[in-house]
Coordinates of C-alpha atoms and ligand atoms in Angstrom, one line a residue:
M1325 CA 109.4 117.8 91.5
E1326 CA 112.9 118.5 92.5
L1327 CA 114.5 115.1 92.8
R1328 CA 116.2 115.9 96.2
T1329 CA 113.2 116.6 97.9
V1330 CA 111.5 113.3 96.4
S1331 CA 114.3 111.3 98.2
A1332 CA 114.0 113.1 101.1
W1333 CA 110.1 112.0 101.4
S1334 CA 111.1 108.6 100.4
A1335 CA 113.8 108.5 103.0
R1336 CA 110.9 109.4 105.7
L1337 CA 108.7 106.8 104.5
D1338 CA 111.6 104.3 104.8
A1339 CA 112.2 105.6 108.3
L1340 CA 108.5 104.6 109.6
P1341 CA 108.6 101.7 112.0
R1342 CA 107.1 98.4 110.2
L1343 CA 106.9 94.8 111.0
S1344 CA 108.3 94.3 107.2
L1345 CA 105.8 91.9 106.2
V1346 CA 106.2 93.3 102.8
T1347 CA 109.5 92.4 101.7
D1348 CA 109.0 92.0 98.1
P1349 CA 107.1 93.8 95.6
T1350 CA 103.9 92.2 94.4
P1351 CA 103.6 91.1 91.0
L1352 CA 102.6 93.6 88.0
A1353 CA 101.2 91.0 85.7
F1354 CA 99.8 91.6 82.2
A1355 CA 96.1 90.3 81.6
P1356 CA 96.5 89.4 77.6
H1357 CA 93.1 87.7 77.5
L1358 CA 91.2 90.5 79.4
S1359 CA 92.7 93.1 77.1
A1360 CA 91.9 91.5 74.1
T1361 CA 88.5 91.0 75.1
L1362 CA 87.5 94.2 76.3
G1363 CA 89.5 96.1 73.6
G1364 CA 91.6 99.4 74.1
P1365 CA 94.3 99.4 76.5
K1366 CA 96.5 96.9 77.8
L1367 CA 95.4 95.9 81.2
W1368 CA 97.8 95.4 84.1
F1369 CA 97.2 93.4 87.5
K1370 CA 98.8 95.1 90.3
R1371 CA 98.2 91.8 92.6
D1372 CA 98.3 93.0 96.1
D1373 CA 95.7 90.1 96.7
L1374 CA 99.1 88.0 97.1
L1375 CA 100.5 90.0 99.9
P1376 CA 101.8 87.6 102.4
V1377 CA 100.1 86.7 105.5
A1378 CA 96.7 85.0 106.2
S1379 CA 95.5 85.7 102.9
G1380 CA 96.6 88.6 101.9
S1381 CA 94.9 91.7 100.7
N1382 CA 95.7 95.6 100.6
K1383 CA 95.0 95.6 104.5
V1384 CA 98.3 93.6 105.1
R1385 CA 100.1 96.4 103.9
S1386 CA 98.4 99.0 106.0
L1387 CA 98.8 96.7 108.9
D1388 CA 102.7 96.2 108.6
L1389 CA 102.9 100.1 109.8
I1390 CA 99.6 99.8 111.9
V1391 CA 100.8 96.8 114.0
A1392 CA 104.3 98.2 114.3
D1393 CA 103.2 101.1 116.0
A1394 CA 101.1 99.3 118.5
L1395 CA 104.2 97.2 119.4
R1396 CA 106.3 100.4 119.7
Q1397 CA 103.4 101.7 121.9
G1398 CA 104.0 98.5 124.1
A1399 CA 100.1 97.2 123.3
D1400 CA 99.3 93.6 123.9
T1401 CA 95.8 93.8 122.2
L1402 CA 94.5 95.0 118.7
V1403 CA 90.9 96.2 118.7
T1404 CA 89.3 96.8 115.4
G1405 CA 86.0 96.1 113.8
A1406 CA 83.6 96.1 110.7
G1407 CA 81.2 93.8 109.3
P1408 CA 81.6 89.9 109.9
L1409 CA 83.1 89.4 106.1
S1410 CA 85.6 92.1 106.6
N1411 CA 89.0 91.3 104.9
H1412 CA 90.4 94.1 107.2
V1413 CA 89.4 92.3 110.3
R1414 CA 90.7 89.0 109.0
A1415 CA 94.1 90.2 108.1
S1416 CA 94.3 91.9 111.5
A1417 CA 93.8 89.0 113.3
G1418 CA 96.7 87.4 111.1
V1419 CA 98.9 89.9 111.5
A1420 CA 98.3 90.2 115.3
A1421 CA 98.8 86.4 115.9
L1422 CA 102.2 86.6 114.0
A1423 CA 103.0 89.6 116.2
G1424 CA 102.4 87.8 119.3
L1425 CA 99.4 89.9 120.1
R1426 CA 95.4 89.4 121.0
C1427 CA 92.9 90.7 118.6
V1428 CA 89.5 91.7 119.7
A1429 CA 86.9 92.1 116.5
V1430 CA 84.0 94.1 117.0
Y1431 CA 81.4 93.3 114.1
W1432 CA 78.3 95.4 113.6
G1433 CA 74.9 93.8 113.5
M1434 CA 73.9 90.5 115.0
E1435 CA 76.0 87.2 114.9
P1436 CA 75.2 85.5 111.6
V1437 CA 73.7 82.0 111.7
R1438 CA 76.5 80.6 109.2
V1439 CA 80.2 81.4 109.9
E1440 CA 81.5 81.8 106.4
G1441 CA 84.0 83.9 104.3
N1442 CA 86.4 86.0 106.3
H1443 CA 84.2 85.3 109.9
W1444 CA 85.5 81.7 109.3
L1445 CA 89.1 82.6 108.8
T1446 CA 89.0 85.1 111.6
R1447 CA 87.9 82.6 114.1
L1448 CA 90.5 80.2 112.8
L1449 CA 93.1 83.0 113.5
G1450 CA 91.9 83.0 117.1
A1451 CA 90.2 86.5 117.3
E1452 CA 87.8 87.3 119.9
M1453 CA 84.6 88.4 118.5
R1454 CA 82.0 90.7 119.6
F1455 CA 78.7 91.6 118.1
T1456 CA 77.1 95.1 118.4
H1457 CA 73.6 93.9 117.8
D1458 CA 73.0 97.2 115.9
G1459 CA 72.9 97.1 112.2
D1460 CA 74.4 100.6 111.7
R1461 CA 78.1 100.0 110.4
A1462 CA 79.0 103.1 112.6
S1463 CA 78.1 101.0 115.8
A1464 CA 81.1 99.2 115.1
D1465 CA 83.2 102.5 116.0
R1466 CA 81.4 102.8 119.2
G1467 CA 82.0 99.0 120.1
I1468 CA 85.7 99.3 119.3
E1469 CA 86.0 102.5 121.9
A1470 CA 83.9 100.2 124.4
A1471 CA 86.0 97.3 124.0
A1472 CA 89.4 99.1 124.3
A1473 CA 88.0 101.1 127.6
E1474 CA 87.0 97.8 128.9
I1475 CA 90.3 96.0 127.9
L1476 CA 92.3 98.8 129.6
A1477 CA 89.9 98.6 132.7
H1478 CA 91.2 95.0 133.0
G1479 CA 94.6 96.2 133.1
R1480 CA 95.8 95.1 129.6
K1481 CA 97.0 97.7 126.8
P1482 CA 94.8 97.7 123.9
Y1483 CA 95.7 99.7 120.4
S1484 CA 92.7 100.7 118.5
V1485 CA 92.5 100.3 114.8
P1486 CA 89.7 102.6 113.3
R1487 CA 87.0 100.4 111.5
G1488 CA 88.0 98.7 108.2
G1489 CA 91.7 100.2 109.1
A1490 CA 91.2 103.3 107.2
C1491 CA 93.7 105.7 109.1
A1492 CA 96.4 108.0 108.0
L1493 CA 99.5 105.7 108.9
G1494 CA 97.7 103.0 107.0
A1495 CA 97.4 105.0 103.7
L1496 CA 101.3 105.7 104.1
A1497 CA 101.8 102.1 103.5
H1498 CA 99.9 102.5 100.0
V1499 CA 102.4 105.7 99.2
L1500 CA 105.3 102.8 99.6
A1501 CA 103.0 100.9 97.0
V1502 CA 103.1 103.6 94.6
R1503 CA 106.8 103.8 94.6
E1504 CA 107.1 100.2 94.2
T1505 CA 104.7 100.1 91.3
L1506 CA 106.6 103.0 89.6
D1507 CA 109.7 100.9 89.7
Q1508 CA 108.0 98.3 88.4
C1509 CA 106.6 100.1 85.5
R1510 CA 110.2 101.6 84.8
C1511 CA 111.7 98.0 84.7
L1512 CA 108.8 96.9 82.1
G1513 CA 108.8 100.1 80.1
I1514 CA 105.2 100.7 80.5
K1515 CA 103.3 103.9 81.5
P1516 CA 100.0 103.2 82.5
R1517 CA 97.4 106.1 82.1
V1518 CA 94.9 105.1 84.5
V1519 CA 95.2 103.4 88.0
L1520 CA 91.7 101.8 88.8
M1521 CA 90.7 100.4 92.0
A1522 CA 87.9 100.0 94.4
V1523 CA 87.2 102.2 97.3
G1524 CA 85.6 101.5 100.8
G1525 CA 87.0 103.4 103.6
A1526 CA 89.4 105.3 101.3
G1527 CA 92.7 104.5 103.1
T1528 CA 94.2 102.9 99.9
L1529 CA 92.9 105.7 97.8
A1530 CA 94.2 108.2 100.0
G1531 CA 97.8 106.3 99.6
W1532 CA 97.7 106.5 96.0
L1533 CA 96.8 110.0 95.8
L1534 CA 99.5 110.9 98.0
G1535 CA 101.9 108.7 96.5
T1536 CA 101.0 110.0 93.1
A1537 CA 101.4 113.5 94.0
L1538 CA 105.1 113.0 95.6
F1539 CA 106.6 111.0 92.9
G1540 CA 104.9 112.8 90.3
A1541 CA 103.2 109.6 88.7
G1542 CA 101.6 110.7 85.4
W1543 CA 98.5 108.5 86.0
R1544 CA 95.0 109.5 86.5
L1545 CA 93.3 107.7 89.4
E1546 CA 90.2 106.4 89.2
A1547 CA 88.0 104.5 92.1
V1548 CA 84.5 102.6 92.1
T1549 CA 83.2 103.1 95.2
V1550 CA 81.5 100.0 96.8
S1551 CA 79.8 101.8 100.0
R1552 CA 79.3 105.3 100.5
P1553 CA 78.4 107.6 97.9
A1554 CA 81.2 108.9 95.3
P1555 CA 81.6 112.4 96.4
E1556 CA 82.0 111.3 100.2
A1557 CA 84.6 108.6 99.0
L1558 CA 86.6 111.3 97.4
T1559 CA 86.2 113.7 100.2
R1560 CA 87.7 111.2 102.8
A1561 CA 90.5 110.2 100.4
Q1562 CA 91.6 113.9 100.4
K1563 CA 91.4 114.2 104.2
L1564 CA 93.4 111.2 105.1
A1565 CA 95.7 111.9 102.2
A1566 CA 96.5 115.5 103.8
E1567 CA 97.0 113.8 107.2
A1568 CA 99.3 111.3 106.0
A1569 CA 101.1 114.0 104.4
A1570 CA 101.7 115.7 107.8
M1571 CA 102.9 112.5 109.1
I1572 CA 106.0 112.8 106.9
N1573 CA 106.1 116.5 107.3
C1574 CA 105.0 117.4 103.5
A1575 CA 102.5 119.1 101.7
P1576 CA 102.3 118.1 98.2
R1577 CA 99.7 119.6 95.9
L1578 CA 97.1 116.8 95.9
R1579 CA 95.0 119.1 93.7
N1580 CA 97.0 118.4 90.8
V1581 CA 96.5 114.7 90.8
E1582 CA 93.8 113.7 88.4
I1583 CA 91.2 111.8 90.3
I1584 CA 87.8 110.4 89.5
V1585 CA 85.6 108.2 92.0
H1586 CA 82.7 106.3 89.9
D1587 CA 79.3 105.9 91.6
G1588 CA 76.9 103.4 89.9
F1589 CA 78.2 100.1 90.5
L1590 CA 77.5 99.3 94.3
G1591 CA 74.1 97.8 93.3
D1592 CA 71.9 97.0 96.4
G1593 CA 74.3 97.9 98.9
Y1594 CA 77.9 97.7 100.6
G1595 CA 79.0 93.5 100.6
I1596 CA 75.8 92.5 98.7
P1597 CA 77.0 91.0 95.4
T1598 CA 75.7 92.6 91.9
P1599 CA 75.0 90.3 88.7
E1600 CA 77.7 93.0 87.0
G1601 CA 80.3 92.2 89.6
Q1602 CA 79.9 88.3 89.6
G1603 CA 79.9 88.7 85.6
A1604 CA 83.3 90.4 86.1
I1605 CA 84.5 87.9 88.5
N1606 CA 83.4 84.8 86.3
A1607 CA 85.3 86.9 82.9
T1608 CA 88.3 87.5 85.2
A1609 CA 88.4 84.0 86.3
R1610 CA 88.1 82.3 83.0
A1611 CA 90.4 84.7 81.1
E1612 CA 93.4 84.9 83.6
G1613 CA 93.0 82.3 86.3
V1614 CA 92.6 85.3 88.6
F1615 CA 89.9 85.4 91.7
L1616 CA 88.3 88.8 92.2
D1617 CA 85.9 89.5 95.2
P1618 CA 82.2 89.9 95.1
T1619 CA 82.5 93.4 97.7
Y1620 CA 85.2 95.1 96.1
T1621 CA 87.2 94.0 93.0
G1622 CA 84.3 92.5 91.2
K1623 CA 82.4 95.6 91.3
A1624 CA 85.6 97.7 90.3
M1625 CA 86.2 95.5 87.3
A1626 CA 82.3 95.8 86.4
G1627 CA 82.9 99.5 86.4
Y1628 CA 85.8 99.3 84.2
R1629 CA 83.8 96.7 81.8
K1630 CA 81.0 99.2 81.4
L1631 CA 83.2 102.0 81.1
R1632 CA 85.3 100.6 78.5
S1633 CA 82.4 99.3 76.6
E1634 CA 81.1 103.0 76.5
G1635 CA 84.3 103.7 74.7
Q1636 CA 86.1 105.2 77.3
Y1637 CA 89.9 104.7 78.0
A1638 CA 90.6 104.5 74.2
D1639 CA 93.6 107.1 74.5
A1640 CA 95.2 104.9 77.2
D1641 CA 98.1 102.8 76.1
A1642 CA 98.1 100.9 79.6
V1643 CA 95.6 100.6 82.8
L1644 CA 96.5 99.4 85.9
F1645 CA 94.1 97.5 87.9
L1646 CA 95.0 97.2 91.5
H1647 CA 93.9 93.8 92.9
T1648 CA 93.3 94.5 96.5
G1649 CA 92.4 91.0 97.3
G1650 CA 89.0 89.7 99.0
A1651 CA 88.8 86.0 97.6
P1652 CA 87.4 84.6 100.8
S1653 CA 84.1 86.3 100.3
L1654 CA 83.6 84.0 97.3
F1655 CA 82.8 81.3 99.8
T1656 CA 79.9 82.9 101.3
A1657 CA 76.0 82.0 100.5
A1658 CA 75.4 85.3 99.1
V1659 CA 77.7 84.5 96.2
E1660 CA 76.3 80.8 96.0
A1661 CA 73.1 82.3 95.6
M1662 CA 74.1 84.2 92.5
P1663 CA 73.0 82.8 89.3
Ligands
LIG470 C1 89.2 97.3 102.2 C2 89.3 96.6 100.6 C3 89.4 97.5 99.9 C4 89.3 99.1 99.8 O1 90.2 99.6 100.5 P1 89.9 101.0 101.2 O2 90.9 101.5 101.6 O3 89.0 100.7 102.4 O4 89.3 102.0 100.5 C5 89.5 97.0 98.5 N1 89.5 95.6 98.1 C6 89.4 94.9 99.2 C7 89.4 93.4 98.9 C8 89.1 95.4 100.4 O5 89.3 94.5 101.6

């Protein structure tokens, strides 16, 4: 890629309005004990779980841009939603509080009997909560729309963020994460062959896909799906990446990026812990003092452990595991019930 073109895209990314919550790069840390136990490549953690504001997570990166856009549009209320244990809703409530906005959280399903994990933190952060009383996850989408209309009718100014925060503007924040990570890799003298992450709504994977294409990173992207079937997750990521590219007026060849989405580690469903995920969480905590989570990163690490045990990644010198956060979900009854 021509250098001048790359710096033009870089400049367009830098010109996006942001709250500037993300001022410093998150740590890129070697995991010596896990690497030794699993054999093969050196494993590195990119610690986006440590992003500042309300317990961090990848969602803080996206909200840095999304909430700046809300303020620019003169909004006074952020409306978003997902399940009650959502990291995205918790992070939204935190960033909204910081930005002086109200936050309305629309959760699918019934109000749980026990307020736990992110639901508890979201309450602490002062969000107004609503439940759709419908187990269909898409009911939160309709709920967000209805809540925004109602807020508007009351003379306030709502700004809706799609369920789980998966949108093109949010994806652009993860393009910046790719640039940041490439700089760190250069300083450390490492060349990860693979970047591995969990994929849910796919905004994060979309950003990494676009960033990988824009900056010519030589790695393969691998994602472990934790909600929808792998082909659907991949299609969503590609679609969001193309939308995000259009927002900064570029059209890189996304098809040139190696990308694989793995099925097979979801277990009984989204947000339901698996024994393999729990095993990965325990092993990572005991080897590295790092907490993964039961919904996303634990399942992604379970995927890596399984694939590694089957002899994959033998050709890779280094693998980068994107730690997207989610530890508040460890403090839930579903995890406590695990053996
Ligand atoms: C939301 C989330 C993800 C997945 O990100 P998407 O952009 O929705 O695919 C991964 N890990 C954690 C902890 C999350 O909260």
